[in-house]
mmCIF file of C-alpha atoms in Angstrom:
data_model
loop_
_atom_site.group_PDB
_atom_site.id
_atom_site.type_symbol
_atom_site.label_atom_id
_atom_site.label_comp_id
_atom_site.label_asym_id
_atom_site.label_seq_id
_atom_site.Cartn_x
_atom_site.Cartn_y
_atom_site.Cartn_z
ATOM 1 C CA MET A 152 -15.537 23.654 -20.196
ATOM 2 C CA SER A 153 -14.730 20.010 -19.894
ATOM 3 C CA THR A 154 -13.959 20.563 -16.242
ATOM 4 C CA SER A 155 -17.427 21.890 -15.596
ATOM 5 C CA PRO A 156 -19.496 19.797 -13.241
ATOM 6 C CA ALA A 157 -22.445 20.243 -15.599
ATOM 7 C CA PRO A 158 -21.201 20.712 -19.154
ATOM 8 C CA THR A 159 -24.462 19.689 -20.807
ATOM 9 C CA ALA A 160 -26.601 21.877 -18.600
ATOM 10 C CA GLU A 161 -24.257 24.781 -19.203
ATOM 11 C CA ALA A 162 -24.250 24.361 -22.962
ATOM 12 C CA VAL A 163 -28.039 24.107 -23.028
ATOM 13 C CA LEU A 164 -28.492 27.076 -20.737
ATOM 14 C CA LEU A 165 -26.146 29.169 -22.822
ATOM 15 C CA HIS A 166 -27.883 28.229 -26.040
ATOM 16 C CA LEU A 167 -31.334 28.983 -24.652
ATOM 17 C CA CYS A 168 -30.388 32.305 -23.126
ATOM 18 C CA GLN A 169 -28.548 33.428 -26.206
ATOM 19 C CA SER A 170 -31.562 32.539 -28.282
ATOM 20 C CA MET A 171 -33.793 34.740 -26.189
ATOM 21 C CA VAL A 172 -31.762 37.888 -25.787
ATOM 22 C CA SER A 173 -30.864 40.772 -28.004
ATOM 23 C CA GLN A 174 -27.249 40.773 -26.808
ATOM 24 C CA PRO A 175 -26.116 37.152 -26.988
ATOM 25 C CA ASP A 176 -22.501 38.082 -26.465
ATOM 26 C CA ASP A 177 -23.361 39.479 -23.067
ATOM 27 C CA VAL A 178 -24.604 36.160 -21.754
ATOM 28 C CA SER A 179 -22.329 34.534 -19.245
ATOM 29 C CA ILE A 180 -22.730 31.694 -16.832
ATOM 30 C CA GLU A 181 -21.029 31.180 -13.537
ATOM 31 C CA THR A 182 -21.058 27.667 -12.219
ATOM 32 C CA THR A 183 -20.609 26.649 -8.629
ATOM 33 C CA ALA A 184 -20.876 23.059 -7.548
ATOM 34 C CA ASP A 185 -21.736 21.703 -4.162
ATOM 35 C CA GLY A 186 -21.591 17.981 -4.522
ATOM 36 C CA ASP A 187 -24.305 16.981 -6.965
ATOM 37 C CA ASN A 188 -26.007 20.320 -6.728
ATOM 38 C CA VAL A 189 -24.829 22.746 -9.315
ATOM 39 C CA ARG A 190 -25.751 26.350 -9.228
ATOM 40 C CA LEU A 191 -25.763 28.203 -12.512
ATOM 41 C CA ASP A 192 -25.809 31.963 -12.274
ATOM 42 C CA VAL A 193 -26.729 33.548 -15.567
ATOM 43 C CA ARG A 194 -25.838 37.098 -16.374
ATOM 44 C CA VAL A 195 -27.389 38.813 -19.317
ATOM 45 C CA ASN A 196 -27.431 42.358 -20.536
ATOM 46 C CA GLN A 197 -29.648 44.382 -18.254
ATOM 47 C CA ASP A 198 -31.963 45.190 -21.125
ATOM 48 C CA ASP A 199 -32.449 41.503 -21.726
ATOM 49 C CA MET A 200 -33.469 40.559 -18.227
ATOM 50 C CA GLY A 201 -37.132 40.632 -19.131
ATOM 51 C CA ARG A 202 -36.550 38.373 -22.083
ATOM 52 C CA VAL A 203 -35.015 35.550 -20.117
ATOM 53 C CA ILE A 204 -37.579 35.826 -17.366
ATOM 54 C CA GLY A 205 -40.694 36.535 -19.351
ATOM 55 C CA ARG A 206 -44.134 37.356 -18.201
ATOM 56 C CA ARG A 207 -44.808 35.783 -14.857
ATOM 57 C CA GLY A 208 -41.470 34.046 -15.147
ATOM 58 C CA ARG A 209 -42.650 31.738 -17.880
ATOM 59 C CA VAL A 210 -39.494 31.893 -19.910
ATOM 60 C CA ALA A 211 -37.319 31.389 -16.871
ATOM 61 C CA SER A 212 -39.376 28.453 -15.772
ATOM 62 C CA ALA A 213 -39.239 26.835 -19.219
ATOM 63 C CA ILE A 214 -35.489 27.384 -19.299
ATOM 64 C CA ARG A 215 -35.146 25.745 -15.882
ATOM 65 C CA THR A 216 -37.152 22.745 -17.008
ATOM 66 C CA VAL A 217 -35.001 22.158 -20.072
ATOM 67 C CA VAL A 218 -31.749 22.808 -18.242
ATOM 68 C CA GLY A 219 -32.903 20.376 -15.573
ATOM 69 C CA ALA A 220 -33.239 17.690 -18.219
ATOM 70 C CA ALA A 221 -29.775 18.462 -19.507
ATOM 71 C CA ALA A 222 -28.407 18.273 -15.985
ATOM 72 C CA ALA A 223 -29.732 14.737 -15.694
ATOM 73 C CA LYS A 224 -27.256 13.851 -18.387
ATOM 74 C CA ASP A 225 -24.498 15.344 -16.302
ATOM 75 C CA GLY A 226 -25.697 13.402 -13.293
ATOM 76 C CA VAL A 227 -26.349 16.505 -11.250
ATOM 77 C CA SER A 228 -29.251 18.674 -10.284
ATOM 78 C CA THR A 229 -29.157 22.319 -11.134
ATOM 79 C CA GLU A 230 -30.438 25.524 -9.805
ATOM 80 C CA VAL A 231 -30.597 28.325 -12.335
ATOM 81 C CA GLU A 232 -30.580 31.891 -11.150
ATOM 82 C CA PHE A 233 -30.769 34.958 -13.288
ATOM 83 C CA VAL A 234 -28.704 37.681 -11.764
ATOM 84 C CA GLU A 235 -28.336 41.287 -12.710
ATOM 85 C CA MET B 230 -58.104 35.820 -41.190
ATOM 86 C CA GLU B 231 -57.354 34.597 -37.753
ATOM 87 C CA TRP B 232 -60.859 34.539 -36.429
ATOM 88 C CA VAL B 233 -62.238 31.173 -35.573
ATOM 89 C CA SER B 234 -65.950 30.660 -35.634
ATOM 90 C CA THR B 235 -67.692 28.121 -33.512
ATOM 91 C CA THR B 236 -71.234 26.973 -33.089
ATOM 92 C CA ALA B 237 -72.718 25.341 -30.046
ATOM 93 C CA LYS B 238 -75.954 25.116 -28.150
ATOM 94 C CA SER B 239 -75.208 27.974 -25.876
ATOM 95 C CA VAL B 240 -72.995 30.993 -25.979
ATOM 96 C CA PRO B 241 -70.683 29.819 -23.182
ATOM 97 C CA GLU B 242 -70.189 26.506 -24.923
ATOM 98 C CA ALA B 243 -69.415 28.186 -28.181
ATOM 99 C CA ILE B 244 -66.919 30.408 -26.423
ATOM 100 C CA ASP B 245 -65.326 27.396 -24.794
ATOM 101 C CA LEU B 246 -64.920 25.739 -28.116
ATOM 102 C CA ALA B 247 -63.464 28.825 -29.672
ATOM 103 C CA LEU B 248 -60.980 29.227 -26.831
ATOM 104 C CA ASP B 249 -59.939 25.652 -27.093
ATOM 105 C CA ASN B 250 -59.442 26.074 -30.765
ATOM 106 C CA LEU B 251 -57.325 29.115 -30.240
ATOM 107 C CA GLY B 252 -55.587 27.535 -27.341
ATOM 108 C CA VAL B 253 -55.735 30.595 -25.138
ATOM 109 C CA ASP B 254 -57.507 31.770 -22.034
ATOM 110 C CA GLN B 255 -60.565 33.897 -22.281
ATOM 111 C CA ALA B 256 -58.580 36.853 -21.010
ATOM 112 C CA GLU B 257 -56.371 36.594 -24.025
ATOM 113 C CA ALA B 258 -59.065 36.351 -26.604
ATOM 114 C CA GLU B 259 -61.395 38.749 -28.278
ATOM 115 C CA ILE B 260 -64.818 37.236 -28.577
ATOM 116 C CA VAL B 261 -67.757 38.333 -30.615
ATOM 117 C CA VAL B 262 -71.127 36.704 -30.210
ATOM 118 C CA VAL B 263 -72.430 36.393 -33.718
ATOM 119 C CA GLU B 264 -75.705 34.764 -32.934
ATOM 120 C CA GLU B 265 -77.497 33.806 -29.780
ATOM 121 C CA PRO B 266 -79.703 30.773 -29.681
ATOM 122 C CA LYS B 267 -83.360 31.596 -29.998
ATOM 123 C CA GLN B 268 -85.957 30.264 -27.666
ATOM 124 C CA GLY B 269 -88.199 27.998 -29.613
ATOM 125 C CA LEU B 270 -91.529 26.472 -28.805
ATOM 126 C CA PHE B 271 -91.907 24.684 -25.498
ATOM 127 C CA GLY B 272 -88.728 26.249 -24.243
ATOM 128 C CA ARG B 273 -86.749 24.229 -26.658
ATOM 129 C CA VAL B 274 -83.730 26.040 -27.764
ATOM 130 C CA ARG B 275 -83.654 26.398 -31.460
ATOM 131 C CA GLY B 276 -80.900 27.607 -33.549
ATOM 132 C CA SER B 277 -77.518 27.748 -32.049
ATOM 133 C CA ALA B 278 -75.057 30.093 -30.543
ATOM 134 C CA ARG B 279 -72.382 31.299 -32.847
ATOM 135 C CA VAL B 280 -69.343 33.164 -31.750
ATOM 136 C CA LYS B 281 -66.174 34.171 -33.372
ATOM 137 C CA ALA B 282 -62.962 34.713 -31.531
ATOM 138 C CA ARG B 283 -59.391 35.527 -32.073
ATOM 139 C CA VAL B 284 -56.347 36.048 -29.982
ATOM 140 C CA LYS B 285 -56.509 39.585 -28.788
ATOM 141 C CA PRO B 286 -54.301 41.842 -30.774
ATOM 142 C CA LEU B 287 -52.033 42.999 -28.084
ATOM 143 C CA GLU B 288 -50.284 46.138 -27.524
ATOM 144 C CA ASN B 289 -47.887 44.049 -25.590
ATOM 145 C CA GLU B 290 -46.999 41.196 -27.697
ATOM 146 C CA THR B 291 -45.313 38.985 -25.186
ATOM 147 C CA LYS B 292 -48.190 36.664 -25.533
ATOM 148 C CA GLU B 293 -46.048 33.966 -26.956
ATOM 149 C CA SER B 294 -46.044 32.532 -23.526
ATOM 150 C CA SER B 295 -49.547 31.304 -23.856
ATOM 151 C CA ASN B 296 -49.209 27.634 -24.008
ATOM 152 C CA GLY B 297 -51.574 27.115 -26.812
ATOM 153 C CA ARG B 298 -51.274 27.999 -30.378
ATOM 154 C CA ARG B 299 -51.058 31.598 -31.027
ATOM 155 C CA ARG B 300 -52.708 33.269 -33.835
ATOM 156 C CA ARG B 301 -52.142 36.837 -34.424
ATOM 157 C CA ASN B 302 -54.425 38.592 -36.660
ATOM 158 C CA ASP B 303 -52.002 40.529 -38.689
ATOM 159 C CA LYS B 304 -52.052 39.186 -42.136
ATOM 160 C CA ARG B 305 -49.022 38.718 -44.114
ATOM 161 C CA ARG B 306 -48.290 41.896 -45.731
ATOM 162 C CA GLY B 307 -45.295 40.890 -47.667
ATOM 163 C CA ASN B 308 -43.307 43.366 -45.693
ATOM 164 C CA SER B 309 -40.861 41.015 -44.182
ATOM 165 C CA SER B 310 -38.059 42.952 -45.707
ATOM 166 C CA SER B 311 -37.088 44.810 -42.596
ATOM 167 C CA ASN B 312 -36.911 41.519 -40.984
ATOM 168 C CA LYS B 313 -34.747 40.057 -43.641
ATOM 169 C CA ASN B 314 -32.329 42.864 -43.353
ATOM 170 C CA GLY B 315 -32.127 42.220 -39.711
ATOM 171 C CA ARG B 316 -31.435 38.609 -40.241
ATOM 172 C CA ASN B 317 -28.213 39.173 -41.963
ATOM 173 C CA ARG B 318 -26.995 41.872 -39.797
ATOM 174 C CA LYS B 319 -25.168 39.873 -37.334
ATOM 175 C CA PRO B 320 -23.378 36.685 -38.038
ATOM 176 C CA SER B 321 -23.361 34.648 -34.934
ATOM 177 C CA SER B 322 -19.710 34.326 -34.385
ATOM 178 C CA GLY B 323 -18.467 33.612 -30.945
ATOM 179 C CA ARG B 324 -21.804 33.055 -29.433
ATOM 180 C CA GLN B 325 -21.167 29.558 -28.290
ATOM 181 C CA GLN B 326 -18.078 30.056 -26.290
ATOM 182 C CA LYS B 327 -19.172 27.661 -23.682
ATOM 183 C CA ALA B 328 -20.946 25.186 -25.824
ATOM 184 C CA LYS B 329 -19.577 21.789 -26.414
ATOM 185 C CA PRO B 330 -17.204 21.488 -29.282
ATOM 186 C CA GLU B 331 -19.617 19.484 -31.387
ATOM 187 C CA GLU B 332 -21.926 22.356 -31.434
ATOM 188 C CA SER B 333 -19.833 24.343 -33.783
ATOM 189 C CA LYS B 334 -19.874 21.650 -36.359
ATOM 190 C CA SER B 335 -23.574 21.103 -35.942
ATOM 191 C CA ASN B 336 -24.532 22.801 -39.117
ATOM 192 C CA GLY B 337 -24.775 26.154 -40.649
ATOM 193 C CA GLN B 338 -28.325 26.456 -39.609
ATOM 194 C CA GLY B 339 -27.382 26.375 -36.005
ATOM 195 C CA SER B 340 -26.235 29.887 -36.226
ATOM 196 C CA LYS B 341 -28.531 31.246 -38.826
ATOM 197 C CA GLY B 342 -31.609 30.895 -36.780
ATOM 198 C CA ARG B 343 -30.369 33.142 -34.112
ATOM 199 C CA SER B 344 -28.478 35.573 -36.162
ATOM 200 C CA GLN B 345 -31.069 38.195 -35.794
ATOM 201 C CA ARG B 346 -31.182 38.612 -32.148
ATOM 202 C CA ASN B 347 -29.891 42.075 -32.219
ATOM 203 C CA ARG B 348 -32.859 43.274 -34.080
ATOM 204 C CA GLY B 349 -34.681 44.390 -31.013
ATOM 205 C CA LYS B 350 -31.835 46.412 -29.699
ATOM 206 C CA GLY B 351 -32.629 49.948 -28.854
ATOM 207 C CA ARG B 352 -36.203 49.307 -29.511
ATOM 208 C CA GLY B 353 -37.172 49.118 -25.929
ATOM 209 C CA PRO B 354 -39.230 46.473 -24.319
ATOM 210 C CA ARG B 355 -41.368 44.422 -26.529
ATOM 211 C CA GLN B 356 -44.399 45.583 -24.710
ATOM 212 C CA ASN B 357 -44.173 48.796 -26.588
ATOM 213 C CA ARG B 358 -44.571 47.186 -29.901
ATOM 214 C CA THR B 359 -47.980 47.207 -31.317
ATOM 215 C CA GLU B 360 -49.108 44.488 -33.525
ATOM 216 C CA ARG B 361 -49.036 46.740 -36.496
ATOM 217 C CA ASP B 362 -45.332 47.157 -36.149
ATOM 218 C CA VAL B 363 -44.660 43.511 -36.436
ATOM 219 C CA PRO B 364 -43.618 42.395 -39.818
ATOM 220 C CA GLU B 365 -44.731 39.009 -40.919
ATOM 221 C CA SER B 366 -41.908 36.625 -41.515
ATOM 222 C CA SER B 367 -42.314 33.973 -44.113
ATOM 223 C CA LEU B 368 -42.918 30.352 -43.333
ATOM 224 C CA GLU B 369 -39.494 29.652 -44.664
ATOM 225 C CA GLU B 370 -37.837 32.108 -42.323
ATOM 226 C CA VAL B 371 -39.691 30.657 -39.374
ATOM 227 C CA SER B 372 -38.709 27.134 -40.392
ATOM 228 C CA GLU B 373 -35.128 28.147 -40.746
ATOM 229 C CA HIS B 374 -35.112 29.785 -37.367
ATOM 230 C CA LEU B 375 -36.667 26.743 -35.723
ATOM 231 C CA THR B 376 -34.161 24.459 -37.359
ATOM 232 C CA GLY B 377 -31.329 26.582 -36.036
ATOM 233 C CA PHE B 378 -32.740 26.897 -32.562
ATOM 234 C CA LEU B 379 -33.609 23.238 -32.113
ATOM 235 C CA SER B 380 -30.536 21.946 -33.834
ATOM 236 C CA GLY B 381 -28.404 24.050 -31.522
ATOM 237 C CA LEU B 382 -30.375 22.784 -28.563
ATOM 238 C CA SER B 383 -30.048 19.190 -29.610
ATOM 239 C CA THR B 384 -26.295 19.492 -30.089
ATOM 240 C CA ALA B 385 -25.958 21.265 -26.752
ATOM 241 C CA PHE B 386 -27.567 18.151 -25.292
ATOM 242 C CA GLY B 387 -24.926 16.108 -27.062
ATOM 243 C CA PHE B 388 -27.303 14.746 -29.683
ATOM 244 C CA ASP B 389 -26.795 14.927 -33.394
ATOM 245 C CA GLY B 390 -28.831 18.041 -34.046
ATOM 246 C CA ASP B 391 -30.981 16.473 -36.708
ATOM 247 C CA VAL B 392 -34.121 18.541 -37.076
ATOM 248 C CA GLU B 393 -36.884 18.491 -39.615
ATOM 249 C CA VAL B 394 -39.521 21.144 -40.084
ATOM 250 C CA ASP B 395 -42.711 20.253 -41.908
ATOM 251 C CA GLU B 396 -45.535 22.448 -42.915
ATOM 252 C CA VAL B 397 -48.544 20.558 -41.700
ATOM 253 C CA GLU B 398 -51.393 22.738 -42.700
ATOM 254 C CA ASP B 399 -51.882 26.227 -43.785
ATOM 255 C CA ASN B 400 -49.586 28.520 -41.883
ATOM 256 C CA SER B 401 -48.629 25.912 -39.359
ATOM 257 C CA VAL B 402 -45.406 23.985 -38.869
ATOM 258 C CA VAL B 403 -44.195 21.076 -36.832
ATOM 259 C CA ALA B 404 -40.508 21.065 -36.021
ATOM 260 C CA THR B 405 -39.274 17.623 -35.117
ATOM 261 C CA ILE B 406 -36.049 16.776 -33.380
ATOM 262 C CA LYS B 407 -35.206 13.424 -34.878
ATOM 263 C CA GLY B 408 -34.390 10.429 -32.770
ATOM 264 C CA GLN B 409 -35.895 8.880 -29.681
ATOM 265 C CA HIS B 410 -34.537 11.272 -27.127
ATOM 266 C CA GLY B 411 -36.635 10.632 -24.066
ATOM 267 C CA LEU B 412 -34.589 13.212 -22.232
ATOM 268 C CA LEU B 413 -36.030 15.889 -24.487
ATOM 269 C CA VAL B 414 -39.568 14.680 -23.868
ATOM 270 C CA GLY B 415 -39.397 14.429 -20.113
ATOM 271 C CA PRO B 416 -42.013 13.252 -17.654
ATOM 272 C CA LYS B 417 -45.458 13.703 -19.196
ATOM 273 C CA GLY B 418 -43.834 15.611 -22.008
ATOM 274 C CA ARG B 419 -42.971 18.481 -19.726
ATOM 275 C CA THR B 420 -39.522 19.031 -21.149
ATOM 276 C CA LEU B 421 -40.913 18.944 -24.642
ATOM 277 C CA ASP B 422 -43.592 21.442 -23.695
ATOM 278 C CA ALA B 423 -40.930 23.747 -22.305
ATOM 279 C CA ILE B 424 -38.865 23.345 -25.465
ATOM 280 C CA GLN B 425 -41.920 24.132 -27.538
ATOM 281 C CA GLU B 426 -42.652 27.203 -25.505
ATOM 282 C CA LEU B 427 -39.090 28.457 -25.803
ATOM 283 C CA SER B 428 -39.103 27.728 -29.521
ATOM 284 C CA ARG B 429 -42.220 29.783 -29.994
ATOM 285 C CA MET B 430 -40.817 32.608 -27.973
ATOM 286 C CA SER B 431 -37.495 32.759 -29.680
ATOM 287 C CA ALA B 432 -39.224 32.536 -33.052
ATOM 288 C CA GLN B 433 -41.610 35.264 -32.077
ATOM 289 C CA ARG B 434 -38.722 37.467 -31.143
ATOM 290 C CA THR B 435 -36.587 36.757 -34.119
ATOM 291 C CA VAL B 436 -38.964 36.020 -36.953
ATOM 292 C CA PRO B 437 -42.334 37.386 -35.866
ATOM 293 C CA SER B 438 -45.186 35.819 -37.729
ATOM 294 C CA SER B 439 -48.564 34.280 -37.319
ATOM 295 C CA VAL B 440 -47.186 30.876 -38.197
ATOM 296 C CA ARG B 441 -48.306 28.343 -35.635
ATOM 297 C CA ILE B 442 -45.479 26.307 -34.243
ATOM 298 C CA ALA B 443 -45.453 22.882 -32.694
ATOM 299 C CA VAL B 444 -42.357 21.023 -31.621
ATOM 300 C CA ASP B 445 -42.028 17.277 -31.517
ATOM 301 C CA VAL B 446 -39.305 14.848 -30.573
ATOM 302 C CA GLY B 447 -39.120 11.636 -32.531
ATOM 303 C CA GLY B 448 -42.842 11.584 -33.237
ATOM 304 C CA TYR B 449 -43.794 11.629 -29.558
ATOM 305 C CA ARG B 450 -46.561 14.161 -29.982
ATOM 306 C CA LEU B 451 -47.880 12.421 -33.022
ATOM 307 C CA ARG B 452 -48.173 9.144 -31.151
ATOM 308 C CA ARG B 453 -49.580 10.863 -28.136
ATOM 309 C CA ASN B 454 -52.243 12.645 -30.147
ATOM 310 C CA GLU B 455 -53.223 9.380 -31.751
ATOM 311 C CA ALA B 456 -53.522 7.830 -28.327
ATOM 312 C CA LEU B 457 -55.603 10.803 -27.204
ATOM 313 C CA GLU B 458 -57.919 10.302 -30.142
ATOM 314 C CA VAL B 459 -58.410 6.658 -29.279
ATOM 315 C CA PHE B 460 -59.080 7.687 -25.704
ATOM 316 C CA ALA B 461 -61.595 10.276 -26.893
ATOM 317 C CA ILE B 462 -63.481 7.724 -28.962
ATOM 318 C CA LYS B 463 -63.666 5.398 -25.980
ATOM 319 C CA ALA B 464 -65.017 8.185 -23.821
ATOM 320 C CA ALA B 465 -67.582 8.951 -26.487
ATOM 321 C CA ASP B 466 -68.693 5.320 -26.590
ATOM 322 C CA ARG B 467 -69.061 5.312 -22.866
ATOM 323 C CA ALA B 468 -71.029 8.563 -22.850
ATOM 324 C CA ALA B 469 -73.347 7.259 -25.545
ATOM 325 C CA THR B 470 -73.943 3.817 -24.095
ATOM 326 C CA GLU B 471 -74.392 5.035 -20.538
ATOM 327 C CA SER B 472 -76.238 8.178 -21.571
ATOM 328 C CA ALA B 473 -74.153 10.041 -19.077
ATOM 329 C CA ASP B 474 -71.628 12.804 -19.205
ATOM 330 C CA VAL B 475 -68.070 11.611 -19.202
ATOM 331 C CA GLU B 476 -65.689 14.045 -17.658
ATOM 332 C CA LEU B 477 -62.098 13.661 -18.694
ATOM 333 C CA GLU B 478 -59.082 14.530 -16.652
ATOM 334 C CA PRO B 479 -57.716 18.067 -16.823
ATOM 335 C CA MET B 480 -55.677 18.697 -19.914
ATOM 336 C CA ASN B 481 -53.924 21.601 -21.477
ATOM 337 C CA SER B 482 -55.588 23.419 -24.302
ATOM 338 C CA SER B 483 -53.791 21.662 -27.115
ATOM 339 C CA ASP B 484 -54.768 18.269 -25.753
ATOM 340 C CA ARG B 485 -58.340 19.434 -25.328
ATOM 341 C CA LYS B 486 -58.328 20.561 -28.873
ATOM 342 C CA VAL B 487 -57.285 17.095 -29.992
ATOM 343 C CA ILE B 488 -60.246 15.675 -28.076
ATOM 344 C CA HIS B 489 -62.704 18.207 -29.452
ATOM 345 C CA ASN B 490 -61.501 17.611 -32.966
ATOM 346 C CA ALA B 491 -61.568 13.855 -32.610
ATOM 347 C CA LEU B 492 -65.187 13.905 -31.520
ATOM 348 C CA MET B 493 -66.404 16.654 -33.756
ATOM 349 C CA GLU B 494 -67.656 14.225 -36.348
ATOM 350 C CA VAL B 495 -68.801 11.573 -33.941
ATOM 351 C CA ASP B 496 -72.555 11.192 -33.787
ATOM 352 C CA GLY B 497 -74.322 11.050 -30.482
ATOM 353 C CA VAL B 498 -71.925 13.121 -28.444
ATOM 354 C CA GLU B 499 -70.828 16.662 -28.013
ATOM 355 C CA THR B 500 -67.855 17.999 -26.204
ATOM 356 C CA ARG B 501 -67.349 21.028 -24.112
ATOM 357 C CA SER B 502 -64.747 22.260 -21.696
ATOM 358 C CA VAL B 503 -65.455 23.081 -18.094
ATOM 359 C CA GLY B 504 -63.504 24.451 -15.182
ATOM 360 C CA ASP B 505 -60.681 26.890 -15.016
ATOM 361 C CA GLU B 506 -57.075 26.470 -15.933
ATOM 362 C CA PRO B 507 -55.112 24.554 -15.032
ATOM 363 C CA ARG B 508 -57.907 22.142 -14.196
ATOM 364 C CA ARG B 509 -59.894 22.799 -17.296
ATOM 365 C CA ARG B 510 -61.193 19.600 -18.778
ATOM 366 C CA VAL B 511 -63.345 18.207 -21.505
ATOM 367 C CA VAL B 512 -66.755 16.763 -20.815
ATOM 368 C CA VAL B 513 -68.199 14.389 -23.353
ATOM 369 C CA VAL B 514 -71.946 14.815 -23.381
ATOM 370 C CA PRO B 515 -74.352 12.380 -24.979
ATOM 371 C CA VAL B 516 -76.887 13.999 -27.262
ATOM 372 C CA ALA B 517 -80.023 12.622 -28.765
ATOM 373 C CA VAL B 518 -79.523 11.681 -32.350
ATOM 374 C CA PRO B 519 -81.453 14.368 -34.179
ATOM 375 C CA LYS B 520 -84.451 12.376 -35.115
ATOM 376 C CA ASP B 521 -87.104 13.535 -32.739
ATOM 377 C CA VAL B 522 -85.967 17.107 -32.680
ATOM 378 C CA ASP B 523 -87.896 19.115 -35.169
ATOM 379 C CA GLU B 524 -88.867 19.050 -38.750
ATOM 380 C CA SER B 525 -86.999 22.019 -39.915
ATOM 381 C CA GLU B 526 -85.784 20.086 -42.905
#
């Protein structure tokens, strides 16, 4: 993953998502970079979707906040999307 | 028992206090008015309002998202065994495929804390779980989980993963990521708040318990709370000398609680919270020193 445009953000995102879900092995991240904007598409087991989003999106929003901080270390800004 | 009891001049004030103590919205709390203030002579209110409140036992237990401290009212029943079994079920091999290499060497705890994530499998959404179903994990299990979660987070950030968990008071822990990592605190502590929220949620999912969890980074919260206390005392001085209400800026419930607690023992002022979230704020109200009140003693 050393070639990733946002290795820190990715590692943090992976850790957080895996900590929230029941199927950590099903968590995957797809990274697409457009200059300094990095888009991180997270896939989780369908049953775990609610866990990474949370009521009123609270989990998702907390995850985005923390991943955003990690992305600062990578010198990029990130957009995290949870996709089915 | 997870009820908190509060006393104030009026029922709404007592409820406010109780909610601040619980750190939840009114919608999330169960409130019982224990005693209403009685009208005394000359319209003077005598006696005080007493209420007790607790976080509503939920049929859907996703409440961990409330940003305050959660207290669930299930007592420890010593039945954490099912939980323990779950903990060991799945070693966490291969879960960090994409993590940085350092992460694997972080420490054993890094994996332990999350090893139980499969527990909920097949159980359906958490909303279906009633409180009764939730076993109470021990303080030690919660601490271990937090250490694993935060240590893994810290190493994912490229930090050293040094985490300490302290039991601060009964059934309450503070997990501290060591080191002055401003990145983990963020502007106005927003990153830290998010980390705390995620910590609570992952703990609630993995090691359900009524243990209250706070997360700190390098003593930031500690220093901040001390600063808040100083600020509260100043506001109290101002309220007392000017004999006027001092309205503080909007704060979240845990900050309000710090203010309430700091001024609880201060003579000459009372505190209450007004307004609705997220603009709910503490008002410091001067009160007459009970000299001319009545001779009930």
